XYZ file of C-alpha atoms in Angstrom:
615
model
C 0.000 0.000 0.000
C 1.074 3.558 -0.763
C 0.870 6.614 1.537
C 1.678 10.063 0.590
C 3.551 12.292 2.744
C 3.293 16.245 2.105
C 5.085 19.804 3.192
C 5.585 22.941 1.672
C 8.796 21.505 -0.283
C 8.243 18.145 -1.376
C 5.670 15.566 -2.541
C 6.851 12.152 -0.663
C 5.659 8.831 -1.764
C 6.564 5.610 0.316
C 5.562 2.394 0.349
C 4.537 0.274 3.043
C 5.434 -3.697 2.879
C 2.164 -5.791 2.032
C 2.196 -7.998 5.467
C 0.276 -4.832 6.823
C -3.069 -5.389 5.666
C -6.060 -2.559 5.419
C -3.678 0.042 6.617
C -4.539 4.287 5.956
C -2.581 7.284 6.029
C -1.364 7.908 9.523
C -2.715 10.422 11.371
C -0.733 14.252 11.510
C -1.618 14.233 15.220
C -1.163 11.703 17.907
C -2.381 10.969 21.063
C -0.028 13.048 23.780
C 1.313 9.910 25.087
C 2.717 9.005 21.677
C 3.489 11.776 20.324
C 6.825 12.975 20.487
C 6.560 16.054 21.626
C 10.546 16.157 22.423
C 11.506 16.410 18.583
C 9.929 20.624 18.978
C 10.952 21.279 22.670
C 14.060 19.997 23.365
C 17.248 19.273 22.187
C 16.865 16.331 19.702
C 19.713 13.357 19.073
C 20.463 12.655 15.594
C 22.927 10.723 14.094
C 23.855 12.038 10.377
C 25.416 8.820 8.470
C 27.191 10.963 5.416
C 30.133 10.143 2.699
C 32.264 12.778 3.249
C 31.911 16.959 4.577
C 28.862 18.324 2.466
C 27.458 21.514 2.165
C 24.194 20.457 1.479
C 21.530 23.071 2.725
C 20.105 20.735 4.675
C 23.330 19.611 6.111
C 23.835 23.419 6.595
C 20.287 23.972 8.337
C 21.642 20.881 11.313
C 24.569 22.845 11.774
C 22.965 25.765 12.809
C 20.005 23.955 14.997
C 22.782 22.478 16.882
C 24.717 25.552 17.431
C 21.028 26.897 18.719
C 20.747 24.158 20.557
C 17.842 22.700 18.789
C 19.110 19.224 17.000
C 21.953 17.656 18.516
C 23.990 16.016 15.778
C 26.385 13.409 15.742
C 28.283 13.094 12.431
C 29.915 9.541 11.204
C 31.155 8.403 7.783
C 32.663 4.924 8.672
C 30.289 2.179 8.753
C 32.048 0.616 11.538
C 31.839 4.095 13.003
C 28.124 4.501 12.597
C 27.616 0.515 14.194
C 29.814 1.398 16.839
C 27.802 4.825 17.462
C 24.560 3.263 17.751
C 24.923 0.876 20.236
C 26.473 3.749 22.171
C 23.803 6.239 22.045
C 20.383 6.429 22.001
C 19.094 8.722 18.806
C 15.964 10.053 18.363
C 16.331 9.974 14.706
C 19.041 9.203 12.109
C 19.731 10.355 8.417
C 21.299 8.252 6.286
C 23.446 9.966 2.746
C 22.205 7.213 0.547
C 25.303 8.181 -1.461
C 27.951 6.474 1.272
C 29.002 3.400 0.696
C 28.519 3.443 -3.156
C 26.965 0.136 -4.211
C 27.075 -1.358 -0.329
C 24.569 2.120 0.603
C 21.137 -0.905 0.854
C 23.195 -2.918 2.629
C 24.580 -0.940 4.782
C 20.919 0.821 5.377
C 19.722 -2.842 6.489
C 21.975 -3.185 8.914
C 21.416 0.129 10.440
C 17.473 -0.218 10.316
C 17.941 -3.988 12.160
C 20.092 -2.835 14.678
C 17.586 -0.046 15.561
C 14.368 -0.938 14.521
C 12.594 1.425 16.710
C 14.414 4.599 15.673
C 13.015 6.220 12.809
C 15.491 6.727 9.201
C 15.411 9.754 7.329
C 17.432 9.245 3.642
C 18.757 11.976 1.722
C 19.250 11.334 -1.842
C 19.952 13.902 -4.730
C 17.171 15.294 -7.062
C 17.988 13.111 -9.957
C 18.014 9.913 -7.495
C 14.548 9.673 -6.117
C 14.815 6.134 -7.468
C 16.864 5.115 -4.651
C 14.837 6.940 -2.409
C 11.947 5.109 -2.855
C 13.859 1.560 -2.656
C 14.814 3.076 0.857
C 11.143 3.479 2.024
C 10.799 -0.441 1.041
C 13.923 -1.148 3.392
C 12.662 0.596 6.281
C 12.868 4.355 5.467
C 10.256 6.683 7.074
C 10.938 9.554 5.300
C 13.102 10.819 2.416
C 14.635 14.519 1.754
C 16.064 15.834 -1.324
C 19.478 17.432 -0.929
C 20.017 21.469 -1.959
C 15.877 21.733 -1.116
C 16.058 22.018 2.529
C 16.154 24.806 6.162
C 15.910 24.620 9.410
C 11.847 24.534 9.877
C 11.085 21.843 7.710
C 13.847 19.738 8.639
C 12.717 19.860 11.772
C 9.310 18.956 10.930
C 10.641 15.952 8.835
C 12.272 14.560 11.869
C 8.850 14.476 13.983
C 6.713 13.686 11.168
C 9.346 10.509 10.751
C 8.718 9.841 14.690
C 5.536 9.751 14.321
C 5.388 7.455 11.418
C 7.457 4.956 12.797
C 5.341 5.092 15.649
C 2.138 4.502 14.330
C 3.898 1.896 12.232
C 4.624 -0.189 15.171
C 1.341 -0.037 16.713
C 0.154 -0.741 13.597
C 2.054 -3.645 13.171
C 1.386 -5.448 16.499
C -2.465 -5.092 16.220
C -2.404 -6.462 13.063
C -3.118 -9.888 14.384
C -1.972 -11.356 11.073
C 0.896 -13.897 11.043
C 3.930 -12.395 9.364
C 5.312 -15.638 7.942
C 2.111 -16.886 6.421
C -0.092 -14.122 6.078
C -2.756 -16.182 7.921
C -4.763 -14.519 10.828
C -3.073 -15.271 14.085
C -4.259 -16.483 17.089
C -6.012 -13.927 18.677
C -7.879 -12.972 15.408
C -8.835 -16.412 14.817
C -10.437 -16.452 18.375
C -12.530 -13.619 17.381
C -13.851 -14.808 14.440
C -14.704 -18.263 15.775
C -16.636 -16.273 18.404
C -18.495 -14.405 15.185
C -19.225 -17.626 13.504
C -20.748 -18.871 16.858
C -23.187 -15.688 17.124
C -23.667 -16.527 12.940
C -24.311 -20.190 13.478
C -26.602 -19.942 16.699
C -28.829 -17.374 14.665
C -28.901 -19.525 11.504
C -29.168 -22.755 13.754
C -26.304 -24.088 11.598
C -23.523 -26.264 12.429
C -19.735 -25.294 12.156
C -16.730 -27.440 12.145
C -13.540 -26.393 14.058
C -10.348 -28.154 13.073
C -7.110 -28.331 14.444
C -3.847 -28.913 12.225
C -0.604 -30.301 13.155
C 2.443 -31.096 11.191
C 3.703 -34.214 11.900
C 7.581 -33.688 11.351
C 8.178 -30.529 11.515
C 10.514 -30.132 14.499
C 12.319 -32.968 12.620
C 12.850 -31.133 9.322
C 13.514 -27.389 11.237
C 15.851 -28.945 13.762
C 17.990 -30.894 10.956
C 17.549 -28.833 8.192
C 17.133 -25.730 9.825
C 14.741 -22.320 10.008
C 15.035 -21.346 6.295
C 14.102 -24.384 5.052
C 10.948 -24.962 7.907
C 9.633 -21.185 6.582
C 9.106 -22.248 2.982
C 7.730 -25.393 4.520
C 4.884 -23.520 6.112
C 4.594 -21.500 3.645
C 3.819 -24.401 1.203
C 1.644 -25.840 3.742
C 0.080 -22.687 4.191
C -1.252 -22.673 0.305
C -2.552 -26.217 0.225
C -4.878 -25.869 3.290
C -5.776 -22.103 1.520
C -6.841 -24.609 -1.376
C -8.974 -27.247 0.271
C -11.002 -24.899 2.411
C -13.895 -22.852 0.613
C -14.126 -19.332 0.710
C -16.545 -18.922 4.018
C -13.973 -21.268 5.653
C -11.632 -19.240 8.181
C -8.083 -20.573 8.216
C -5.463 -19.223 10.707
C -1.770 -19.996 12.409
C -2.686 -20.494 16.096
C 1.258 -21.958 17.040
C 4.395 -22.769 15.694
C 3.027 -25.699 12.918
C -0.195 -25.553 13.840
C -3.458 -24.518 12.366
C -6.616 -23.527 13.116
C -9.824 -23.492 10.791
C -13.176 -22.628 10.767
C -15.329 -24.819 8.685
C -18.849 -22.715 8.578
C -22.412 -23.902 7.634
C -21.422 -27.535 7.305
C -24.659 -30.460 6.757
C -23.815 -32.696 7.599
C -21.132 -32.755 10.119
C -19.386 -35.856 7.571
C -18.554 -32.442 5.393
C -15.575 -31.745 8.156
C -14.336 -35.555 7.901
C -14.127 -35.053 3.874
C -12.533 -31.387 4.357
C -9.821 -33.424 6.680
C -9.586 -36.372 4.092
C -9.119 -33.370 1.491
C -5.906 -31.683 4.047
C -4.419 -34.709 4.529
C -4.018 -36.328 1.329
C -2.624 -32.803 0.108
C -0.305 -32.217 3.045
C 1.288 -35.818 2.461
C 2.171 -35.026 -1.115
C 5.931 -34.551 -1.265
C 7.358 -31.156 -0.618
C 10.085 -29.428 -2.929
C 12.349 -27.262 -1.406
C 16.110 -26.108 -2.577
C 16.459 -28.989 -4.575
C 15.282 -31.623 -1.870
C 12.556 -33.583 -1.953
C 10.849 -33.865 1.669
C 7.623 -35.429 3.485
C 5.653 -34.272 5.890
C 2.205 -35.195 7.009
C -0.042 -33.519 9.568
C -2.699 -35.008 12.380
C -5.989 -33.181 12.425
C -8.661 -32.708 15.648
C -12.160 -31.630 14.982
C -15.386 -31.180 16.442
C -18.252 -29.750 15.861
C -20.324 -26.546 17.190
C -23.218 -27.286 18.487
C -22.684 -30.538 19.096
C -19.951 -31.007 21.354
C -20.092 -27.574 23.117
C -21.313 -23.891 22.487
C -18.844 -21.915 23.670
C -15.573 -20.765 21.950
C -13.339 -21.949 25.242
C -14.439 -25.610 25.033
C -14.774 -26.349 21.262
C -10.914 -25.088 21.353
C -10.556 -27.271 24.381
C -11.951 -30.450 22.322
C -10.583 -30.120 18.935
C -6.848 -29.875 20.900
C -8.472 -33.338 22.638
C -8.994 -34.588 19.228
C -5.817 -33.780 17.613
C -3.730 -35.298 20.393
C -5.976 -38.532 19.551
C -5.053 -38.057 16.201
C -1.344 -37.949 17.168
C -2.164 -40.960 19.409
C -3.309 -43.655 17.187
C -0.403 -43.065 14.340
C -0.784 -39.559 12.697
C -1.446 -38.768 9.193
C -5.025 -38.652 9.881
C -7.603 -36.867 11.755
C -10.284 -37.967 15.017
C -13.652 -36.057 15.831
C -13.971 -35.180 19.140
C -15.807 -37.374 21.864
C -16.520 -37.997 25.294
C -14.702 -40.383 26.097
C -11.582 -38.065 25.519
C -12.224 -35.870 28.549
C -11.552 -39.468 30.573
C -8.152 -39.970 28.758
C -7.097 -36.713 29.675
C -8.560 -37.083 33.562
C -6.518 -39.866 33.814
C -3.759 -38.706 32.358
C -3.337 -35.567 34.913
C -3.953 -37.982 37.674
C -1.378 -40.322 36.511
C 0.629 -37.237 35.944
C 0.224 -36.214 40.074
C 1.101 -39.880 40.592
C 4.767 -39.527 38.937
C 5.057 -36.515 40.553
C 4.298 -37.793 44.373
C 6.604 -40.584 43.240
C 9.492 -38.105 42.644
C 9.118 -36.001 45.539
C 8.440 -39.227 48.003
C 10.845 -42.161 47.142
C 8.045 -43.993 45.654
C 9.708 -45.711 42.552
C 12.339 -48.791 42.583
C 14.241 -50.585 40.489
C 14.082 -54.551 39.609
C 16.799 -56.538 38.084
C 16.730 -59.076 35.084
C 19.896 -60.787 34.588
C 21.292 -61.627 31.386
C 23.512 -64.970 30.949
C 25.837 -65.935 28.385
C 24.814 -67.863 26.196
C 27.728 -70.669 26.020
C 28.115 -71.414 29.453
C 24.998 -69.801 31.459
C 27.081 -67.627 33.407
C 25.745 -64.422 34.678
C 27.035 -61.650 33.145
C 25.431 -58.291 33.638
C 21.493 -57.204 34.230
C 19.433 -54.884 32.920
C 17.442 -52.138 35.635
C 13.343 -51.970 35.025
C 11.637 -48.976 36.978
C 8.193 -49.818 39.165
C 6.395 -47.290 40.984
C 5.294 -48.400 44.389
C 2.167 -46.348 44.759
C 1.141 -46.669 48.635
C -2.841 -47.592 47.388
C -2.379 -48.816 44.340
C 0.831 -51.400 44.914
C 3.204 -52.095 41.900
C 2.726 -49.657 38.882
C 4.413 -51.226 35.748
C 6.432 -48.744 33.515
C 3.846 -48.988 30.513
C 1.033 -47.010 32.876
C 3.143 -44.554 33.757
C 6.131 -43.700 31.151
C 3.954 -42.769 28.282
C 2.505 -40.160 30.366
C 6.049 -39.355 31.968
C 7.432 -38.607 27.557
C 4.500 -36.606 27.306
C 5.072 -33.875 30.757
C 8.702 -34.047 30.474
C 9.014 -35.819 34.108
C 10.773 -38.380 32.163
C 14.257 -36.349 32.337
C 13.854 -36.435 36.239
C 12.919 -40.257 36.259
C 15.824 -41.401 33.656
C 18.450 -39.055 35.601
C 17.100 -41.531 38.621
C 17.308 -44.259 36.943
C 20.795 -44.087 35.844
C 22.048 -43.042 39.363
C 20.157 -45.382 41.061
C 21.355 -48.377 39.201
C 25.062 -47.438 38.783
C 24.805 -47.258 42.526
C 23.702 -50.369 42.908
C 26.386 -51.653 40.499
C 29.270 -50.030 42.150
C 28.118 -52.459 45.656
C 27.817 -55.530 43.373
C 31.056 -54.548 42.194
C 32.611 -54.052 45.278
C 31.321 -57.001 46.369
C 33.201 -59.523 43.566
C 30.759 -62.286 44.295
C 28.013 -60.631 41.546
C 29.072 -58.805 37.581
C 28.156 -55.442 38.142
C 27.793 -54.597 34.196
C 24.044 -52.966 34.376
C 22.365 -51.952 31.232
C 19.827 -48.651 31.303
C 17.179 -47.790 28.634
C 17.159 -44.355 27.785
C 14.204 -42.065 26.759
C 14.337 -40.673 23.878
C 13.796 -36.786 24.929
C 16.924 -37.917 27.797
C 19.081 -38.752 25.194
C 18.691 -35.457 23.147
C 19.408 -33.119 26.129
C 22.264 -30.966 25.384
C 23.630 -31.834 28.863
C 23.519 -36.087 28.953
C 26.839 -36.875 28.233
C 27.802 -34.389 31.063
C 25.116 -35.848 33.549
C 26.503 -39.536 32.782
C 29.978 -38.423 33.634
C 28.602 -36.598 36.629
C 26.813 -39.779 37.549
C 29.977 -42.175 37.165
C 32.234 -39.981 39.193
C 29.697 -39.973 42.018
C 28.924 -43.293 41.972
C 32.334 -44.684 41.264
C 31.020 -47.313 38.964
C 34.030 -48.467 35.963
C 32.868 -46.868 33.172
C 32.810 -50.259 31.298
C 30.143 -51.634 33.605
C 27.602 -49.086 32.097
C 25.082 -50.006 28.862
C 23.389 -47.640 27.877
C 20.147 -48.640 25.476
C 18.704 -46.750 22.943
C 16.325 -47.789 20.093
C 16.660 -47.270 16.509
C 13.981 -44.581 16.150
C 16.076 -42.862 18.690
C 19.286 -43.297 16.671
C 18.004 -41.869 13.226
C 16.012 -39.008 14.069
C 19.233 -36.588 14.466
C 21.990 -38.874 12.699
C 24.961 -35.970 12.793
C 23.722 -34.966 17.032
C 23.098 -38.711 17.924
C 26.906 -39.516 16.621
C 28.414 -36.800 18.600
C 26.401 -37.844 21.936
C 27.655 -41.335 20.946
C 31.251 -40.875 20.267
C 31.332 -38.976 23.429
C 29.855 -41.772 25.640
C 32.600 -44.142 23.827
C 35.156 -42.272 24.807
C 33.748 -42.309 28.227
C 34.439 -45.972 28.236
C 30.294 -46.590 28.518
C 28.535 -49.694 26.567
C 26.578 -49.175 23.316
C 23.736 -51.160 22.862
C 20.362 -51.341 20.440
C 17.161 -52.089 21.902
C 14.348 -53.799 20.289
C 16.506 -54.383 17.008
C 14.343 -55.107 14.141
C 11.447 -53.106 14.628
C 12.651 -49.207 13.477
C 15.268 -48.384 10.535
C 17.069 -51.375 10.610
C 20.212 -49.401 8.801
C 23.321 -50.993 7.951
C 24.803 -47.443 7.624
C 24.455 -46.373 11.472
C 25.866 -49.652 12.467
C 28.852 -49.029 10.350
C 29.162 -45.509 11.448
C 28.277 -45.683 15.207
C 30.435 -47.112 18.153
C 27.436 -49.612 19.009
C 28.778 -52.913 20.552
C 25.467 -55.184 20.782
C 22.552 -55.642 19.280
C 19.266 -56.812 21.039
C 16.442 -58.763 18.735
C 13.184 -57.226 19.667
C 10.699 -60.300 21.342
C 7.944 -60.034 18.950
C 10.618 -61.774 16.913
C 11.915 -64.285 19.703
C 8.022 -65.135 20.468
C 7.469 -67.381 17.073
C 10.904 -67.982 15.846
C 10.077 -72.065 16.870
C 6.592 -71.863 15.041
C 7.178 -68.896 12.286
C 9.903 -69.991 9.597
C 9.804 -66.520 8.639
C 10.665 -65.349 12.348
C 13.311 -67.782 12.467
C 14.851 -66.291 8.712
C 14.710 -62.931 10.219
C 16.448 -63.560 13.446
C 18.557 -65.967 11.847
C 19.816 -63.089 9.448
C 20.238 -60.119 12.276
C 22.767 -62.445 14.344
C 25.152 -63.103 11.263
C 24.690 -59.250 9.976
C 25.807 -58.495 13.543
C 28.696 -61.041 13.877
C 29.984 -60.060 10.560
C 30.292 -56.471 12.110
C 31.693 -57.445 15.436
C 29.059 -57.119 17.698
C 27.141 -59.353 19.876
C 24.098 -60.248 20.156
C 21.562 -60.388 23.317
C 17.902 -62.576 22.897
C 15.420 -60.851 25.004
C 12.115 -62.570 25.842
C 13.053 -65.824 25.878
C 10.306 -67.673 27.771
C 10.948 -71.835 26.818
C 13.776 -73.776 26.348
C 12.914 -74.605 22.568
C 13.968 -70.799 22.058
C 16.707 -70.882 23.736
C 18.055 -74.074 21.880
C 17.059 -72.261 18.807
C 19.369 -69.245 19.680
C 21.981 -71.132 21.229
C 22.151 -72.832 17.550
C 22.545 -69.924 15.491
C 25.429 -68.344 18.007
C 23.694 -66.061 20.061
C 25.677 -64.494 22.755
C 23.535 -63.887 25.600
C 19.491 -64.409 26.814
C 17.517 -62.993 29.052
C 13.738 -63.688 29.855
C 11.487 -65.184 32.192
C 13.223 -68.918 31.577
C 15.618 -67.620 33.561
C 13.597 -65.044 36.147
C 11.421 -62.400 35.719
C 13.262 -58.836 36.888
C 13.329 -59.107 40.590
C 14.350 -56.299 43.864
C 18.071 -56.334 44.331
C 17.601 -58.033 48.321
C 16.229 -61.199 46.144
C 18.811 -60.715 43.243
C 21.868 -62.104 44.898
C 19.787 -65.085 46.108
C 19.052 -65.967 42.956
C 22.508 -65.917 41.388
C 23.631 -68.053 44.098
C 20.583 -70.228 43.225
C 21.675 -69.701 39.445
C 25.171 -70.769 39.715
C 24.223 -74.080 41.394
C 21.954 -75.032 38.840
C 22.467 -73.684 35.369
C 24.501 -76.503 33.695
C 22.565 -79.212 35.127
C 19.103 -77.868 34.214
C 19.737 -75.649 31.254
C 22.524 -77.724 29.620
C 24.934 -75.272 29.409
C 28.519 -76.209 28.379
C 30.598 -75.967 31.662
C 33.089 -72.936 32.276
C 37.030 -73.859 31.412
């Protein structure tokens, strides 16, 4: 949009950038708590950015207003001089000689109008040059003068008029309520139209959808390919979802990826579903960006006005209920809203109170499952499973509990436990030289990305005193390739710590030959949905079959988890495996009873498990 400036010298035209919808001509007068009445009273701070001494009238006319103590100027031709000068000083305005610089004058302009962005830019350009003046006013520029045409009064009156524009410019700017990146109406505008389309729906006694978007892997593609590429990505995004809605449909950025839209006068309600259907399937379509090809999906909530609720607070409230459903039951796709949602989310804050109590209270403990070797049954290291002790309730298992734990962020406190609690334990079994105090931890997956692990697991050895080397640390393949370039740094570091690598649930995620060529992993463990039928599933048996000689042929070993009979233990034992664990052998059990049962263990194991005898 255009706005025209005017004074007794010059006819200004500048234009305003086009993410400021709807905007007029700013007012000449301003309320007296915004207008700045300091530019005609008092002294007034400008910094004049020129190429060399000029005797420019208007140059001339600053001279004199500082001599009468009217403008206070502060004259720089360096670049580095003018940087350096405005994080110094505060200015009340500053001119800018659009001939300085020579061809590096816009780029030297942008930096001056981002490193002040509140101080209002005056450019003087020559008569013949208005050209560049105007590119100036797209930049940033407030206001432009025309060298030789210039005195004291009007120069005077630039500089306030420039204050004032810049001022009303901002204001301007943060009422908007329209999302800069997208265009879209944000989320404060989007909450007063869905209040609107209430009052319009109640007095047509319509229905109205309300859907919530979310991009699936987003944080993925920003975090690894970074902010530039994640813009154009919503921008994209942006266009498609313009496409499928109709033109009474609202659509708006409520949050980082997500969306918000408002699907009006829909019979019957089904017309939301097919409006999701439509988002989806044009969301998944591949995305082209800088040459790359990339994939992103999105989960959508929805419900449905007057239906579910009536009121603007609670049909946000259930569509947000609905798209965490969606998120739930494997993304790309969309859930209505329903009652039965409000009882998920009841018991998930009371399940959240319960991990919380547990923290602050001692309630959770650690159980042991040992893990023999595979040639001659001797017990060679354990692996620590949480339990939460609730005083009413009795033992919790980790799958009530840990989902809920990912989703708070109360994991990081429960896996920093975890970790301390067991190499504690270790360091008395290995003290102790009757029981192997190798202990193997699973890690979260939000635990392992914390800038800070590798320094809280070296924080944790030192205070424990557990050998480095008696530490496994498990991580599953999901875990492994969602940052590759982070997750090798975090890895090499805890190799160089001297702490144990190991895969958990191999088999079931990427599967990649390339990150266990690249990564210092030392074991593999086969996932048990693959130990449960490799006796009765030939294919199970292929599969598992193939993972231990892929893993041999790379050097590393191989544990069975979930072995429950001896037919799958034979069956392992055949194909070289080098160590089991499962409920054959015991189910995880409270340290007190574990050293009970290795004593047990040791007495027994080649007799009743046929194990070859140690040399």
């Amino acid at each position: 949009m255009k706005y025209v400036s005017n004074n007794k010298n010059q006819r200004t035209v500048g234009i305003m950038g086009s993410f400021r919808p709807n905007l007029v001509q700013p007012p000449e007068t301003q309320p007296a708590m915004t207008r700045p009445d300091h530019i005609q009273g008092t002294a007034c701070n400008v910094l004049l950015v020129e190429a060399v001494a000029s005797a420019d009238s208007c140059i001339i006319a600053a001279s004199e207003l500082e001599q009468n103590k009217g403008i206070k100027i502060t004259r720089e031709s360096r670049i580095e001089r003018v940087l350096e000068s405005l994080k110094e000083n505060n200015f009340d305005a500053i001119i800018y000689d659009l001939s300085v610089s020579g061809p590096e004058r816009y780029e030297n302009l942008d930096r001056i109008a981002c490193l002040c962005p509140e101080t209002p830019l005056i450019v003087l350009c020559d008569g013949r040059d208005q050209n560049a003046a105007l590119e100036a006013l797209k930049r940033g520029a407030q206001e432009y003068l025309i060298k030789g045409s210039m005195n004291v009064r009007p120069l005077r009156r630039i500089i306030r008029q420039a204050t004032i524009r810049k001022i009303w410019e901002r204001n301007q700017i943060k009422s908007a309520r329209y999302d800069y990146l997208t265009g879209l109406p944000d989320r404060i505008l989007f909450r007063e139209r869905l209040e609107q389309a209430i009052l319009d729906a109640n007095r047509s006694d319509g229905q109205m959808g309300i859907l919530f978007v979310d991009l699936d892997q987003f944080k993925e593609i920003n975090n690894t390919l970074g902010h530039e590429i994640g813009d154009k990505l919503l921008k994209i995004v942006t266009e498609r979802i313009r496409k499928c809605v109709r033109r009474a449909d609202s659509v708006a950025r409520s949050g980082g990826d997500e969306f918000a839209i408002i699907a009006n006068r829909i019979a019957p309600a089904s017309d939301a579903a097919n409006l999701a259907k439509r988002i989806n399937t044009s969301l998944a379509r591949p995305y082209r960006i800088n040459g790359s090809e990339l994939h992103c999906t999105a989960s959508i909530g929805i419900t449905v006005y007057p239906t579910d609720a009536e009121d603007a607070d609670t049909l946000q409230k259930y569509a947000d209920l609905a798209l965490h459903r969606a998120k739930d039951v494997g993304r790309n796709g969309f859930q209505f809203y329903s009652a039965t949602m409000n009882k998920v989310v009841h018991t998930r804050k009371n399940i959240e109170s319960q991990i919380r109590e547990a923290l602050s209270k001692d309630q959770f403990i650690l159980h042991y499952q040992p893990n023999v070797d595979a040639v001659n049954g001797a017990l060679v290291g354990s692996e620590a499973l949480i339990r939460l002790q609730h005083p009413e309730h009795g033992m919790v298992p980790p799958n009530h509990f840990i989902p809920t734990a990912e989703e708070t962020g109360l994991i990081v406190d429960i896996g920093e436990w975890v970790l301390r609690s067991s190499c504690a334990q270790a360091r008395k079994w290995q003290d102790s030289d009757d029981l192997p105090a190798r202990v193997a931890v699973n890690l979260s997956p939000i635990q392992f990305r914390r800038p800070e692990f590798v320094e809280t697991v070296t924080k944790v050895l030192a205070d424990t005193g557990l050998d480095p080397s008696n530490l496994e640390l498990e991580i599953t393949e999901n875990v492994v390739m969602a940052d590759f370039d982070t997750t090798e740094k975090t890895l090499q570091a805890l190799f160089e710590l001297g702490v144990k690598l190991v895969i958990d649930d191999f088999g079931t995620g990427y599967s990649s030959l390339t990150y266990l060529k690249r990564f210092p992993v030392c074991k593999l463990k086969i996932d048990r949905s693959f130990i449960n039928e490799i006796t009765s599933s030939s294919e199970d048996a292929a599969i598992v079959t193939a993972i231990i000689r892929m893993a041999h042929s790379l050097n590393l070993e191989v544990i069975g988890e979930g072995i429950e009979t001896r037919e799958q233990m034979s069956f392992l034992k055949a194909q070289e495996c080098n160590e089991f664990q499962g409920y054959l052998f015991t189910k995880a059990i409270p340290p007190e009873d574990y050293r009970d049962w290795a004593r047990d263990w040791i007495d027994t194991r080649v007799k009743d498990y046929e194990f070859e005898p140690e040399s």
